[in-house]
Amino acid sequence: MKFKMLTAGVMALCLGAGAVFAAGEPQVVRQELMKKIGGSMGALGAIAKGQKPYDAAAVKTALSTIAESAADFPNHFPAGSETGMDSEAAPAIWQNMDDFKAKAMKLSSDAKTVLASMPADQAGVGQAMQTLGAECGTCHQSYRLKR
Amino acid sequence: MASIVAKFVLAGLAAAVVGAGVAYALTKPDPHPEAYWADLGAPDLARGEILFWAGGCASCHAAKGAEGDALKLMSGGRDLPTAFGTFHVPNISPDPKAGIGAWTVAQFGNAMTRGVGPDGEHLYPSFPYGSYARMTKADINDLFGYLKSLPASSNVAPAHELNFPFNMRLAVGGWKLLYFSDAPRVDLANASEAVKRGQYLVEGPGHCGECHTPRNVLGGFQTGQWLAGGPNPEGEGRIPDITPGSSSIGSWSEEEIVAYLETGFTPDFDSVGGSMVEVQKNMTHLPKEDLAAIAAYLKAIPAR
């Protein structure tokens, strides 16, 4: 009985440690950052399509999140994190790291530029979506694999 | 005795010759006659341009990384790595020497719909004539007219570098015998006009099945797997299932499919990636009713 308890305890500890371990892994960190960018794009998209009313605070939050997350994004591709944890990162990232970083920085700086001029209505948000959205596609074309 | 052996040998040889003759008859290039392509009249360049984008010509025939107006320079030269070797995409600009400027509409039409080159030779199915075969004569004429209105390039692409036995053009005839067909890929009873238009765009010029349908070892489509997705033929990753049975796209509404083709965003604001980026950019040049027709068709086909 005691042995069973001990085993269960050790197993629980291991599982817990595993979860903590996974949370800090670069693959997971970068996936979270991409989800933040996607979520922000979704918030802008809902306004652009007229599904939600124009809301300056929401637009500001979304653009800031995109700018910050995109700037941090390329910091999470160390050697050894090429695969695992359902990573969709393409090997091309490590072959063209400078270009990959430049593309992430461009998304960040363009989001800041849009933020500085602050889209004032639904049409303005739609315009911003087109600019930033094209950059999603350009980068994903070379650097993301669908598994 | 010797004469009996000789008779056997002769009979065997004769059978081999007849066999080879039958095989050649079954697999030789089979273009439409000149008369099929006669009297098509002046091409409608505006319709030709829509077909140019629907057909994705620029995704292979423009230089790698081309954007904007550079997508209209059909200089060729891009590499297309496959399991059979590396294809080098040819120049289809109006240059009379390097491109197709000296071709007749019959030569262009037979390349597009019969996989037969200007000298009567088999073309490799890396050029997706297995899909383009469904295009109407009028559309071929409009597209040819539009291509001839684009700027010329004198670039000459290198020859294909294929592994044995794929380097023998004659063998393409065997492939055609097995897999080439201009019949509908799926039978859709009581299809609406929109579904029919979508079927034409997807199965014909759009050649969606060339990537989205899994292939067997000989490069033929696996039966019963139309648009069911599979391993990426160009390298790593997977091509998604786009039938109503798909775990991702299957739940999208027709409006969401249209929005994806228009903007490159999925319903949950993930973005388009891989080779589909260029396809999606091409789709933005199509009229909205054509995108709606594609969506209607994708909802009408059997789930896989």
Coordinates of C-alpha atoms in Angstrom, one line a residue:
Chain A
M1 CA 0.0 0.0 0.0
K2 CA 2.7 2.4 1.0
F3 CA 4.7 1.5 -2.1
K4 CA 1.6 2.2 -4.3
M5 CA 1.2 5.6 -2.6
L6 CA 4.8 6.4 -3.1
T7 CA 4.7 5.3 -6.8
A8 CA 1.6 7.4 -7.4
G9 CA 3.2 10.4 -5.6
V10 CA 6.4 10.1 -7.7
M11 CA 4.4 9.7 -10.9
A12 CA 2.3 12.8 -10.0
L13 CA 5.5 14.7 -9.3
C14 CA 7.0 13.6 -12.6
L15 CA 3.8 14.6 -14.5
G16 CA 3.8 18.0 -12.8
A17 CA 7.4 18.5 -13.6
G18 CA 6.7 17.5 -17.2
A19 CA 4.0 20.1 -17.5
V20 CA 6.2 22.8 -16.1
F21 CA 9.1 21.7 -18.4
A22 CA 6.8 21.8 -21.5
A23 CA 5.5 25.2 -20.6
G24 CA 9.0 26.7 -20.8
E25 CA 10.0 25.0 -23.9
P26 CA 10.8 27.3 -26.9
Q27 CA 8.3 25.4 -29.1
V28 CA 5.5 26.1 -26.6
V29 CA 6.5 29.7 -26.0
R30 CA 6.6 30.6 -29.7
Q31 CA 3.2 28.8 -30.3
E32 CA 1.7 30.9 -27.5
L33 CA 3.1 34.1 -29.1
M34 CA 1.6 33.1 -32.5
K35 CA -1.8 32.4 -30.8
K36 CA -1.6 35.9 -29.3
I37 CA -1.0 37.4 -32.7
G38 CA -3.8 35.3 -34.3
G39 CA -6.2 36.3 -31.5
S40 CA -5.3 40.0 -32.1
M41 CA -5.8 39.6 -35.8
G42 CA -9.2 38.0 -35.0
A43 CA -10.2 41.0 -32.9
L44 CA -9.2 43.4 -35.7
G45 CA -11.0 41.1 -38.2
A46 CA -14.3 41.2 -36.3
I47 CA -14.2 45.0 -36.4
A48 CA -13.2 45.1 -40.1
K49 CA -16.0 42.8 -41.0
G50 CA -18.5 44.7 -38.9
Q51 CA -19.2 41.8 -36.6
K52 CA -18.2 44.0 -33.7
P53 CA -18.5 47.8 -33.4
Y54 CA -15.3 49.9 -33.7
D55 CA -13.6 50.1 -30.3
A56 CA -10.4 52.2 -30.1
A57 CA -9.2 50.5 -26.9
A58 CA -9.6 47.0 -28.5
V59 CA -7.7 48.1 -31.6
K60 CA -4.9 49.6 -29.6
T61 CA -4.6 46.5 -27.5
A62 CA -4.6 44.2 -30.6
L63 CA -1.9 46.3 -32.4
S64 CA 0.3 46.5 -29.3
T65 CA 0.1 42.8 -28.8
I66 CA 1.0 42.1 -32.4
A67 CA 4.0 44.5 -32.2
E68 CA 5.3 43.1 -29.0
S69 CA 4.7 39.4 -29.8
A70 CA 6.2 39.6 -33.3
A71 CA 9.4 41.3 -31.9
D72 CA 9.9 38.6 -29.3
F73 CA 8.9 35.7 -31.6
P74 CA 12.3 35.0 -33.3
N75 CA 14.0 34.8 -29.9
H76 CA 12.5 31.4 -29.4
F77 CA 14.2 29.3 -32.1
P78 CA 17.4 28.0 -30.4
A79 CA 19.3 25.1 -31.9
G80 CA 17.6 21.9 -30.8
S81 CA 14.1 23.2 -31.0
E82 CA 13.6 22.4 -34.6
T83 CA 11.0 19.7 -33.9
G84 CA 8.8 18.4 -31.1
M85 CA 5.7 19.7 -29.3
D86 CA 3.8 19.7 -32.6
S87 CA 6.1 22.4 -33.9
E88 CA 5.2 23.6 -37.4
A89 CA 8.5 25.5 -37.8
A90 CA 10.1 24.8 -41.2
P91 CA 13.8 23.9 -41.4
A92 CA 14.2 27.0 -43.6
I93 CA 14.0 29.1 -40.5
W94 CA 17.4 27.9 -39.3
Q95 CA 18.9 28.2 -42.8
N96 CA 17.8 31.8 -43.2
M97 CA 17.7 33.0 -39.6
D98 CA 18.5 36.6 -40.6
D99 CA 15.6 36.8 -43.1
F100 CA 13.3 35.1 -40.7
K101 CA 14.2 37.7 -38.0
A102 CA 13.8 40.6 -40.5
K103 CA 10.3 39.4 -41.4
A104 CA 9.2 39.2 -37.8
M105 CA 10.7 42.6 -37.1
K106 CA 8.9 44.1 -40.1
L107 CA 5.6 42.8 -38.8
S108 CA 6.4 44.4 -35.4
S109 CA 7.4 47.7 -36.8
D110 CA 4.5 47.9 -39.3
A111 CA 2.1 47.2 -36.4
K112 CA 3.8 50.1 -34.5
T113 CA 3.4 52.3 -37.5
V114 CA -0.3 51.5 -37.8
L115 CA -0.6 52.1 -34.1
A116 CA 1.0 55.5 -34.4
S117 CA -1.5 56.7 -37.0
M118 CA -4.3 54.8 -35.2
P119 CA -7.1 53.6 -37.5
A120 CA -10.1 55.7 -36.7
D121 CA -13.0 53.6 -38.1
Q122 CA -14.0 50.2 -39.5
A123 CA -12.5 51.0 -42.9
G124 CA -9.2 52.0 -41.3
V125 CA -9.1 48.7 -39.4
G126 CA -9.8 46.8 -42.6
Q127 CA -6.9 48.6 -44.3
A128 CA -4.6 47.7 -41.4
M129 CA -5.7 44.1 -41.6
Q130 CA -4.7 43.9 -45.2
T131 CA -1.2 45.4 -44.6
L132 CA -0.5 43.1 -41.6
G133 CA -2.3 40.1 -43.0
A134 CA -0.2 40.0 -46.2
E135 CA 2.9 39.7 -43.9
C136 CA 1.4 36.7 -42.1
G137 CA 1.1 34.9 -45.5
T138 CA 4.6 36.0 -46.8
C139 CA 6.3 34.6 -43.7
H140 CA 4.2 31.5 -43.4
Q141 CA 4.9 30.7 -47.1
S142 CA 8.5 30.0 -46.4
Y143 CA 8.7 29.3 -42.7
R144 CA 5.7 27.2 -41.6
L145 CA 5.0 23.6 -42.3
K146 CA 1.5 22.1 -41.9
R147 CA 1.7 18.8 -40.2
Chain B
M1 CA 13.8 -29.3 -86.7
A2 CA 15.9 -26.1 -87.3
S3 CA 13.1 -24.7 -89.4
I4 CA 10.6 -25.3 -86.6
V5 CA 12.8 -23.4 -84.1
A6 CA 13.1 -20.6 -86.7
K7 CA 9.3 -20.5 -87.2
F8 CA 8.9 -20.2 -83.4
V9 CA 11.5 -17.4 -83.3
L10 CA 9.8 -15.7 -86.2
A11 CA 6.4 -16.0 -84.6
G12 CA 7.7 -14.7 -81.3
L13 CA 9.3 -11.7 -83.1
A14 CA 6.2 -11.0 -85.0
A15 CA 4.1 -11.1 -81.8
A16 CA 6.6 -8.8 -80.1
V17 CA 6.4 -6.4 -83.1
V18 CA 2.6 -6.5 -83.0
G19 CA 2.6 -6.1 -79.2
A20 CA 4.9 -3.1 -79.5
G21 CA 2.7 -1.7 -82.2
V22 CA -0.4 -2.1 -80.1
A23 CA 1.4 -0.6 -77.1
Y24 CA 2.5 2.3 -79.2
A25 CA -1.0 2.8 -80.7
L26 CA -2.4 2.9 -77.2
T27 CA 0.2 5.3 -75.8
K28 CA 1.1 7.6 -78.6
P29 CA 0.4 11.3 -78.3
D30 CA -3.2 12.0 -79.1
P31 CA -3.9 15.6 -79.9
H32 CA -7.2 17.1 -81.0
P33 CA -7.2 17.6 -84.8
E34 CA -6.5 21.1 -86.2
A35 CA -10.2 21.4 -87.1
Y36 CA -11.2 21.2 -83.4
W37 CA -9.4 24.4 -82.7
A38 CA -10.6 26.3 -85.8
D39 CA -12.9 29.3 -85.9
L40 CA -12.5 30.3 -82.2
G41 CA -12.6 34.0 -83.1
A42 CA -11.0 36.9 -81.3
P43 CA -10.1 36.1 -77.7
D44 CA -11.7 38.0 -74.8
L45 CA -8.6 39.2 -72.9
A46 CA -10.5 40.1 -69.7
R47 CA -11.9 36.6 -69.5
G48 CA -8.4 35.3 -70.3
E49 CA -6.9 37.2 -67.4
I50 CA -9.4 35.6 -64.9
L51 CA -8.4 32.2 -66.3
F52 CA -4.7 33.2 -66.0
W53 CA -5.2 33.8 -62.2
A54 CA -7.6 30.8 -61.8
G55 CA -5.1 28.6 -63.5
G56 CA -2.2 29.8 -61.3
C57 CA 0.2 30.1 -64.3
A58 CA 2.3 32.6 -62.4
S59 CA 2.9 30.3 -59.5
C60 CA 5.1 28.1 -61.6
H61 CA 6.0 30.1 -64.8
A62 CA 6.9 33.5 -63.1
A63 CA 10.4 33.8 -61.5
K64 CA 10.6 32.6 -57.9
G65 CA 9.6 35.3 -55.5
A66 CA 8.0 37.5 -58.2
E67 CA 5.3 39.9 -57.0
G68 CA 3.0 42.5 -58.6
D69 CA 3.6 43.0 -62.3
A70 CA 6.6 40.6 -62.3
L71 CA 4.0 37.8 -61.9
K72 CA 3.0 38.5 -65.5
L73 CA 6.5 37.8 -66.9
M74 CA 6.2 34.1 -67.8
S75 CA 10.0 33.6 -68.1
G76 CA 10.0 30.1 -66.5
G77 CA 13.2 28.7 -65.0
R78 CA 11.8 27.8 -61.6
D79 CA 12.8 24.3 -60.2
L80 CA 10.1 21.8 -59.3
P81 CA 11.6 19.0 -57.2
T82 CA 9.6 15.8 -57.2
A83 CA 10.0 12.1 -56.4
F84 CA 10.7 11.6 -60.1
G85 CA 13.5 14.1 -60.5
T86 CA 13.7 17.9 -60.9
F87 CA 11.5 19.6 -63.5
H88 CA 12.6 23.1 -64.8
V89 CA 9.5 25.1 -65.7
P90 CA 9.6 26.4 -69.3
N91 CA 9.2 29.9 -70.6
I92 CA 5.6 30.6 -71.8
S93 CA 6.0 34.3 -72.5
P94 CA 5.2 35.5 -76.0
D95 CA 8.9 35.4 -77.1
P96 CA 8.8 33.6 -80.4
K97 CA 12.1 31.7 -79.8
A98 CA 12.3 31.1 -76.0
G99 CA 8.5 31.2 -75.3
I100 CA 5.2 30.4 -77.0
G101 CA 5.0 33.4 -79.3
A102 CA 5.2 31.3 -82.4
W103 CA 2.6 28.7 -81.3
T104 CA -0.8 28.3 -82.9
V105 CA -3.9 28.1 -80.7
A106 CA -4.1 24.4 -81.8
Q107 CA -0.6 23.8 -80.4
F108 CA -1.4 25.7 -77.2
G109 CA -4.8 23.9 -76.8
N110 CA -3.3 20.5 -77.3
A111 CA -0.6 21.2 -74.7
M112 CA -3.2 22.4 -72.3
T113 CA -5.9 19.8 -72.8
R114 CA -4.1 16.7 -74.3
G115 CA -0.6 17.0 -72.8
V116 CA 1.0 17.1 -76.3
G117 CA 3.8 19.5 -77.0
P118 CA 4.3 21.7 -80.1
D119 CA 6.3 19.0 -81.9
G120 CA 3.7 16.3 -81.2
E121 CA 5.6 15.0 -78.1
H122 CA 4.2 13.9 -74.8
L123 CA 4.4 16.5 -72.0
Y124 CA 5.1 15.5 -68.4
P125 CA 2.1 15.7 -66.1
S126 CA 4.0 18.0 -63.8
F127 CA 2.3 20.5 -66.1
P128 CA -1.2 19.8 -64.9
Y129 CA -2.9 19.1 -68.2
G130 CA -4.7 16.3 -66.4
S131 CA -6.8 19.1 -64.9
Y132 CA -6.7 21.6 -67.7
A133 CA -8.1 18.9 -70.0
R134 CA -11.5 19.9 -68.7
M135 CA -11.2 23.5 -70.1
T136 CA -13.5 24.6 -72.9
K137 CA -12.1 25.6 -76.3
A138 CA -13.4 29.2 -75.8
D139 CA -11.5 29.4 -72.5
I140 CA -8.3 28.1 -74.0
N141 CA -8.6 30.7 -76.8
D142 CA -9.1 33.5 -74.3
L143 CA -6.2 32.4 -72.1
F144 CA -3.9 32.0 -75.1
G145 CA -4.8 35.5 -76.2
Y146 CA -4.1 36.9 -72.7
L147 CA -0.7 35.1 -72.4
K148 CA 0.3 36.6 -75.8
S149 CA -0.6 40.1 -74.5
L150 CA 2.0 39.8 -71.7
P151 CA 5.7 41.0 -71.9
A152 CA 8.2 38.7 -73.6
S153 CA 11.2 37.1 -71.9
S154 CA 14.2 35.5 -73.7
N155 CA 15.1 33.3 -70.8
V156 CA 15.7 29.7 -71.7
A157 CA 15.0 27.1 -68.9
P158 CA 17.4 24.1 -68.6
A159 CA 16.2 20.7 -69.6
H160 CA 14.4 18.5 -67.0
E161 CA 16.7 16.3 -64.8
L162 CA 14.7 13.1 -64.3
N163 CA 15.5 9.7 -63.0
F164 CA 15.2 6.6 -65.2
P165 CA 12.6 5.5 -66.4
F166 CA 10.9 8.8 -66.0
N167 CA 13.3 10.5 -68.4
M168 CA 11.7 8.6 -71.3
R169 CA 8.9 10.8 -72.8
L170 CA 7.4 7.7 -74.5
A171 CA 6.7 6.3 -71.0
V172 CA 4.4 9.3 -70.4
G173 CA 2.0 7.6 -72.8
G174 CA 1.7 4.7 -70.4
W175 CA 0.9 7.1 -67.6
K176 CA -1.7 8.8 -69.7
L177 CA -3.3 5.4 -70.6
L178 CA -3.6 4.6 -66.9
Y179 CA -4.5 8.0 -65.4
F180 CA -5.3 10.7 -68.0
S181 CA -9.0 11.5 -68.3
D182 CA -11.1 14.6 -69.0
A183 CA -14.2 13.1 -67.2
P184 CA -15.6 14.8 -64.1
R185 CA -13.7 13.8 -60.9
V186 CA -17.0 13.3 -59.0
D187 CA -20.6 12.8 -60.1
L188 CA -22.8 15.4 -58.5
A189 CA -26.5 14.8 -59.0
N190 CA -28.8 17.9 -59.3
A191 CA -25.9 20.3 -59.1
S192 CA -26.8 23.9 -59.0
E193 CA -25.3 26.4 -61.5
A194 CA -22.9 27.6 -58.8
V195 CA -21.8 24.0 -58.0
K196 CA -21.3 23.3 -61.7
R197 CA -19.2 26.5 -62.1
G198 CA -17.2 25.5 -59.0
Q199 CA -16.6 22.0 -60.4
Y200 CA -15.3 23.6 -63.6
L201 CA -13.0 25.9 -61.7
V202 CA -11.7 23.4 -59.1
E203 CA -11.4 20.3 -61.4
G204 CA -10.3 22.3 -64.5
P205 CA -8.2 25.5 -64.5
G206 CA -7.8 25.7 -60.7
H207 CA -6.2 22.2 -60.7
C208 CA -6.7 22.0 -56.9
G209 CA -6.6 18.2 -57.0
E210 CA -3.0 18.2 -58.2
C211 CA -1.9 18.9 -54.7
H212 CA -5.0 18.2 -52.6
T213 CA -5.5 14.6 -53.9
P214 CA -3.1 11.9 -52.7
R215 CA -1.2 10.0 -55.3
N216 CA 0.1 6.4 -55.7
V217 CA 3.8 5.5 -56.5
L218 CA 3.3 6.1 -60.2
G219 CA 1.9 9.5 -59.7
G220 CA -1.7 8.7 -60.4
F221 CA -4.5 9.9 -58.1
Q222 CA -5.6 7.4 -55.5
T223 CA -9.2 6.4 -56.4
G224 CA -12.0 7.5 -54.1
Q225 CA -9.7 10.1 -52.4
W226 CA -10.6 13.2 -54.4
L227 CA -9.3 16.3 -52.5
A228 CA -8.7 14.2 -49.4
G229 CA -5.2 15.7 -48.8
G230 CA -2.0 13.8 -48.1
P231 CA 1.8 14.2 -47.8
N232 CA 3.2 17.3 -49.5
P233 CA 4.6 16.1 -52.9
E234 CA 7.0 19.1 -52.9
G235 CA 8.6 18.2 -49.5
E236 CA 7.8 18.3 -45.8
G237 CA 4.4 18.8 -44.2
R238 CA 1.0 17.8 -45.3
I239 CA -1.6 19.1 -47.7
P240 CA -5.0 19.4 -46.0
D241 CA -8.1 17.5 -46.8
I242 CA -10.6 20.0 -48.3
T243 CA -13.7 17.8 -48.5
P244 CA -16.6 18.2 -46.1
G245 CA -15.0 15.4 -44.1
S246 CA -11.9 17.4 -43.2
S247 CA -11.1 17.8 -39.5
S248 CA -10.3 21.5 -40.1
I249 CA -12.0 22.9 -43.3
G250 CA -15.0 20.5 -43.1
S251 CA -16.6 22.7 -40.4
W252 CA -16.2 26.0 -42.4
S253 CA -19.2 27.6 -43.9
E254 CA -19.3 28.6 -47.5
E255 CA -18.9 32.2 -46.5
E256 CA -15.8 31.3 -44.4
I257 CA -14.3 29.5 -47.4
V258 CA -14.9 32.6 -49.6
A259 CA -13.3 34.8 -46.8
Y260 CA -10.3 32.6 -46.7
L261 CA -9.7 32.7 -50.5
E262 CA -10.3 36.5 -50.4
T263 CA -8.1 37.4 -47.3
G264 CA -5.9 34.4 -46.5
F265 CA -7.4 34.1 -43.0
T266 CA -9.1 31.0 -41.6
P267 CA -12.2 31.5 -39.5
D268 CA -10.1 31.6 -36.3
F269 CA -7.6 34.0 -37.9
D270 CA -4.8 31.6 -38.5
S271 CA -3.2 32.5 -41.8
V272 CA -2.7 30.8 -45.1
G273 CA 0.8 29.2 -45.5
G274 CA 3.1 27.2 -47.8
S275 CA 2.3 27.0 -51.5
M276 CA -1.3 28.0 -50.8
V277 CA -0.1 31.6 -50.2
E278 CA 0.5 32.1 -53.9
V279 CA -2.7 30.3 -54.8
Q280 CA -4.7 32.5 -52.4
K281 CA -3.1 35.7 -53.9
N282 CA -4.2 34.4 -57.3
M283 CA -7.7 33.8 -56.0
T284 CA -8.1 37.5 -55.1
H285 CA -8.2 38.3 -58.8
L286 CA -11.3 36.2 -59.3
P287 CA -14.9 37.6 -59.2
K288 CA -16.6 37.0 -55.9
E289 CA -19.2 34.8 -57.5
D290 CA -16.5 32.5 -58.7
L291 CA -15.1 32.2 -55.1
A292 CA -18.6 31.4 -53.9
A293 CA -18.9 28.8 -56.7
I294 CA -15.7 27.1 -55.5
A295 CA -17.0 27.1 -51.9
A296 CA -20.4 25.6 -53.0
Y297 CA -18.6 22.8 -54.9
L298 CA -16.3 22.0 -52.0
K299 CA -19.4 21.6 -49.8
A300 CA -21.1 19.4 -52.4
I301 CA -18.3 16.8 -52.9
P302 CA -18.2 13.5 -51.0
A303 CA -16.7 13.7 -47.5
R304 CA -13.3 11.9 -47.0

